CSV table of C-alpha atoms and ligand atoms in Angstrom, one decimal:
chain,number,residue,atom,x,y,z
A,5,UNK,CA,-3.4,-3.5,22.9
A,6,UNK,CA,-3.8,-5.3,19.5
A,7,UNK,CA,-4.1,-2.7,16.8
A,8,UNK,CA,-7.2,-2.0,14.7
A,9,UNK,CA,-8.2,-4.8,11.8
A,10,UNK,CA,-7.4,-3.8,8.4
A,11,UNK,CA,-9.4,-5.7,5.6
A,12,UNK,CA,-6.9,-4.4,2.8
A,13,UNK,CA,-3.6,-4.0,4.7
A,14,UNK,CA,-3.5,-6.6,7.2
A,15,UNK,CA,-0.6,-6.3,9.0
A,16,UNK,CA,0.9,-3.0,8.5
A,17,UNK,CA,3.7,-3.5,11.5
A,18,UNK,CA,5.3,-6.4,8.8
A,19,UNK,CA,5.2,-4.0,6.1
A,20,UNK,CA,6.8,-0.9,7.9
A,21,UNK,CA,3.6,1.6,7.5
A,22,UNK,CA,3.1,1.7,11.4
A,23,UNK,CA,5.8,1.2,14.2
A,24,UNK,CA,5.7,0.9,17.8
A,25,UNK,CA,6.3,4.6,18.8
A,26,UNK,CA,5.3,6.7,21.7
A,27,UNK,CA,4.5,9.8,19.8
A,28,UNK,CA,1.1,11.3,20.9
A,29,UNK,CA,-1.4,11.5,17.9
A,30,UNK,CA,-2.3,14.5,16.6
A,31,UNK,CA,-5.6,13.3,16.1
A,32,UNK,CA,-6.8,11.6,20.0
A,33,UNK,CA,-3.7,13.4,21.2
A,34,UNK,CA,-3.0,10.0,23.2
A,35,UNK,CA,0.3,8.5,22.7
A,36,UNK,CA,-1.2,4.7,22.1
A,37,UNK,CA,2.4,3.2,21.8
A,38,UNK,CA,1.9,2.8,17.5
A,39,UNK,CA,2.3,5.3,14.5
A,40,UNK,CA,1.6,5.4,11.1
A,41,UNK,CA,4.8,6.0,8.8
A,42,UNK,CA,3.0,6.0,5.4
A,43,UNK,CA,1.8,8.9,3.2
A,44,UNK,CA,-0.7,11.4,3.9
A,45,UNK,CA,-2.0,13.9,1.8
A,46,UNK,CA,-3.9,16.5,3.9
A,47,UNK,CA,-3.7,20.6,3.6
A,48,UNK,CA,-1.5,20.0,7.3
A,49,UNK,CA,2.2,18.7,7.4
A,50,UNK,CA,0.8,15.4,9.4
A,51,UNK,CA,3.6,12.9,9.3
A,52,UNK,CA,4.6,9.9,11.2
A,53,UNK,CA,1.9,11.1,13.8
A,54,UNK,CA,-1.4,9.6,13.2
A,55,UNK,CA,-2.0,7.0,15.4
A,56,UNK,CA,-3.8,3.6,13.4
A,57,UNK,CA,-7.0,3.7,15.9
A,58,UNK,CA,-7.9,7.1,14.0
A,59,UNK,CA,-6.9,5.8,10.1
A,60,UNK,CA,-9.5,3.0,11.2
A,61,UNK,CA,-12.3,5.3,12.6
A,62,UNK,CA,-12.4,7.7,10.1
A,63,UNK,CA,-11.3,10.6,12.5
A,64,UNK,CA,-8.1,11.3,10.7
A,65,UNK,CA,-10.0,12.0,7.8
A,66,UNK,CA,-12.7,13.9,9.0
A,67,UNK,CA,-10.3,15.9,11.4
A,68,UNK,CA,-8.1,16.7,9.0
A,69,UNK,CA,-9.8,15.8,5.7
A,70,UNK,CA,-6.6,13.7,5.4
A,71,UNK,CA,-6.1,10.2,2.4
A,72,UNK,CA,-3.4,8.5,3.5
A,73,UNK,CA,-3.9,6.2,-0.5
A,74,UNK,CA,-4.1,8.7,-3.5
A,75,UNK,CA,-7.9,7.7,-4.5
A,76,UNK,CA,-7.5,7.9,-8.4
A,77,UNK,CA,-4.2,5.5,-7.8
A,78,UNK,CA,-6.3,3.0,-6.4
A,79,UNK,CA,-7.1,0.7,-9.2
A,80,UNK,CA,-4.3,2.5,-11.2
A,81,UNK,CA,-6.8,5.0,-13.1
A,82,UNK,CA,-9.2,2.5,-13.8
A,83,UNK,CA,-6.2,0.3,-15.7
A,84,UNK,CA,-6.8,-2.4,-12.8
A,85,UNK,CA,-10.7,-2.7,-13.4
A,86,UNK,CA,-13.6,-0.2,-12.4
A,87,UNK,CA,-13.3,0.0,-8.7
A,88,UNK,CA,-16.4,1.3,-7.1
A,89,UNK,CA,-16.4,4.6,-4.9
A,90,UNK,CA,-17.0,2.7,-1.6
A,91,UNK,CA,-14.1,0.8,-1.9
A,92,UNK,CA,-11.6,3.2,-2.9
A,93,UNK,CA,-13.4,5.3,0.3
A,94,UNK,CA,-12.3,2.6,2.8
A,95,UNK,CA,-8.4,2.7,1.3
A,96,UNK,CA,-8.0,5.8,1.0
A,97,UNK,CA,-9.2,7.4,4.6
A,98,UNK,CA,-9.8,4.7,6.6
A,99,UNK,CA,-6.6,2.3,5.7
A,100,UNK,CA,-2.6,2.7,5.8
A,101,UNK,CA,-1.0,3.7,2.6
A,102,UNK,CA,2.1,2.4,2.2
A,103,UNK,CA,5.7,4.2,0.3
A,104,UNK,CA,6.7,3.4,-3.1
A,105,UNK,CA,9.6,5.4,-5.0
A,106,UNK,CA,7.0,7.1,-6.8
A,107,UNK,CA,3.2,7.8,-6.7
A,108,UNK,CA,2.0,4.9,-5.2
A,109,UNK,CA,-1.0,3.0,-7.0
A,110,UNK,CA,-3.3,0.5,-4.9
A,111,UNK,CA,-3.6,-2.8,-7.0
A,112,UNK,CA,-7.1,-4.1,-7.6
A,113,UNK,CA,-8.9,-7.7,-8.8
A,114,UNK,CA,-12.0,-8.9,-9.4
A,115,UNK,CA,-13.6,-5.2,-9.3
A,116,UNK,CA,-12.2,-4.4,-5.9
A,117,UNK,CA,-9.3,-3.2,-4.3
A,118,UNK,CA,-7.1,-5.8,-3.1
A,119,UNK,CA,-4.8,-6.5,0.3
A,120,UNK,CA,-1.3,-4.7,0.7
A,121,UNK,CA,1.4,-8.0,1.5
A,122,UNK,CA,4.5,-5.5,1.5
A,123,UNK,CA,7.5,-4.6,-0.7
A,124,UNK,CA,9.2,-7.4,-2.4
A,125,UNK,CA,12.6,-8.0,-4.4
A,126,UNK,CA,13.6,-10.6,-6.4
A,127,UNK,CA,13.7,-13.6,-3.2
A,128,UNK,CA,10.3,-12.1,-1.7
A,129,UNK,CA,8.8,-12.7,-5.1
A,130,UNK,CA,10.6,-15.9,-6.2
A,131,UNK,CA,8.7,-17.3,-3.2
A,132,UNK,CA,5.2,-16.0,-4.2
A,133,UNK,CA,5.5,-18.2,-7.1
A,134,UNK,CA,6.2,-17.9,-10.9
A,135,UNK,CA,2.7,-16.7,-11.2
A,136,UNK,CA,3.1,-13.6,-9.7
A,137,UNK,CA,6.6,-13.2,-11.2
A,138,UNK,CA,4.6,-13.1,-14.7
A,139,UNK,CA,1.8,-10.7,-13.7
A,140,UNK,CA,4.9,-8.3,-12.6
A,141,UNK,CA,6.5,-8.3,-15.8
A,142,UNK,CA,3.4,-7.3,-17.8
A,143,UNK,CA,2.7,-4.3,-15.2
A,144,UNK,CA,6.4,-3.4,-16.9
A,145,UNK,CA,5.9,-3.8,-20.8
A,146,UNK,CA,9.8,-4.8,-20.8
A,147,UNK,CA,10.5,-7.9,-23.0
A,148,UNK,CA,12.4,-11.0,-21.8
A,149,UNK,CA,15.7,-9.4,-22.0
A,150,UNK,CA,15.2,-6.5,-20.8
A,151,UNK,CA,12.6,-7.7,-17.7
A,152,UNK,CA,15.7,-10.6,-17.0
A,153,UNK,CA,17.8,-7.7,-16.0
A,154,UNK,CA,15.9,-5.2,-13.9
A,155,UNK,CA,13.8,-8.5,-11.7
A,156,UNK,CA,18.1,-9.1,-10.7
A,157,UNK,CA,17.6,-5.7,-9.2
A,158,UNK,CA,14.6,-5.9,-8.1
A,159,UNK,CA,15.0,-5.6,-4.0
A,160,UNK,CA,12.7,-4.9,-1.0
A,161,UNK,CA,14.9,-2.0,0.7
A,162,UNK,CA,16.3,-0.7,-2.4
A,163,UNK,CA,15.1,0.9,-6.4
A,164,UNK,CA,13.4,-1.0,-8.2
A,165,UNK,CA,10.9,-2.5,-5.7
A,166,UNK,CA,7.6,-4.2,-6.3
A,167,UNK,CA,4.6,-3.9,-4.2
A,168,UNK,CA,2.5,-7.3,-3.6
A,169,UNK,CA,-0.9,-7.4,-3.0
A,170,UNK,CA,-3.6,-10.4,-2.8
A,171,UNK,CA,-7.4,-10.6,-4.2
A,172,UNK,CA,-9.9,-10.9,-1.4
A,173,UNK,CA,-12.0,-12.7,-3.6
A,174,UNK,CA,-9.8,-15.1,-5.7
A,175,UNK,CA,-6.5,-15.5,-3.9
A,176,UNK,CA,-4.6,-13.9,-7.0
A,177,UNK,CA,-1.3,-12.4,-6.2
A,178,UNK,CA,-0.5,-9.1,-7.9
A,179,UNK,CA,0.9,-6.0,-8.1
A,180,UNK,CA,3.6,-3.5,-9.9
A,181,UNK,CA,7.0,-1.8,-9.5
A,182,UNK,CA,8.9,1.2,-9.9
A,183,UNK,CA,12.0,2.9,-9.3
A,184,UNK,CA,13.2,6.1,-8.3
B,208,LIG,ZN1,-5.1,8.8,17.3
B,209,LIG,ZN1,-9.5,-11.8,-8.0
């Protein structure tokens, strides 16, 4: 069974938001052989056991009036571009969210949210390109100095981590990072 298409997180097995488990789902209450592992913010303790077939329906969130992206993140409070509600509807119920160190913020380009690639560290990005490298340090406001030293730390597994994410319209690679 192929799992569910995701326009803005297209292959959440490669970035660790859903694993082959045989949990049941407390949504279908089938076990369907994947899970999600990301965040969800619901009134219900609903961890690692929503199954991706009801993040893509929409029943997760009407069962359980669960967001599994916090809406006002995507876009990064407007900072990212005006994103409009439709969008941010379609990341927030209906696609997997994905763990950052801290309050994780959906990137967006060209007025709409963009695709989740993963967590990258310094080789991850170094292969992206320089480009991308460059739109990362201005998401920090550290000068040269200072943004020398922390992209050395920067790593996939471990603080500080950045989250990469591509425009559906123009191919841009983007993002930001944090640190716990
Ligand atoms: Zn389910
Ligand atoms: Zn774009």
């Amino acid at each position: 069974m192929s799992l569910p298409k995701f326009k803005y997180h297209p292959d959440p097995l490669q970035t660790g938001s859903v694993i082959e488990s045989e949990i049941e789902c407390e949504c279908c209450e089938k076990a369907r052989g994947y899970i999600y592992t990301g965040p969800v913010y619901a009134e219900e303790e609903l961890d690692d056991c929503i199954c991706p077939w009801c993040i893509a329906s929409g029943k997760a969130y009407e069962m359980f009036d669960a967001e599994f992206t916090d809406y006002d993140g995507i876009g990064n409070y407007g900072a990212w571009g005006d994103i409009p509600d439709s969008f941010k509807e379609i990341v927030a119920r209906r696609t997997p969210g994905f763990l950052g160190w801290q309050q994780e913020r959906w990137w967006a380009h060209c007025g709409e949210a963009a695709a989740y690639l993963g967590a990258a560290g310094k080789d991850e990005i170094e292969q992206y390109g320089a480009r991308l490298k460059q739109q990362l340090q201005q998401e920090t406001d550290f000068n040269d100095t200072q943004w020398a030293a922390y992209f050395e730390n920067l790593s996939k597994d471990d603080s500080p981590t950045a989250y990469i994410f591509q425009c559906l319209h123009c191919g841009e690679l983007g993002g930001y990072s944090d640190c716990h």
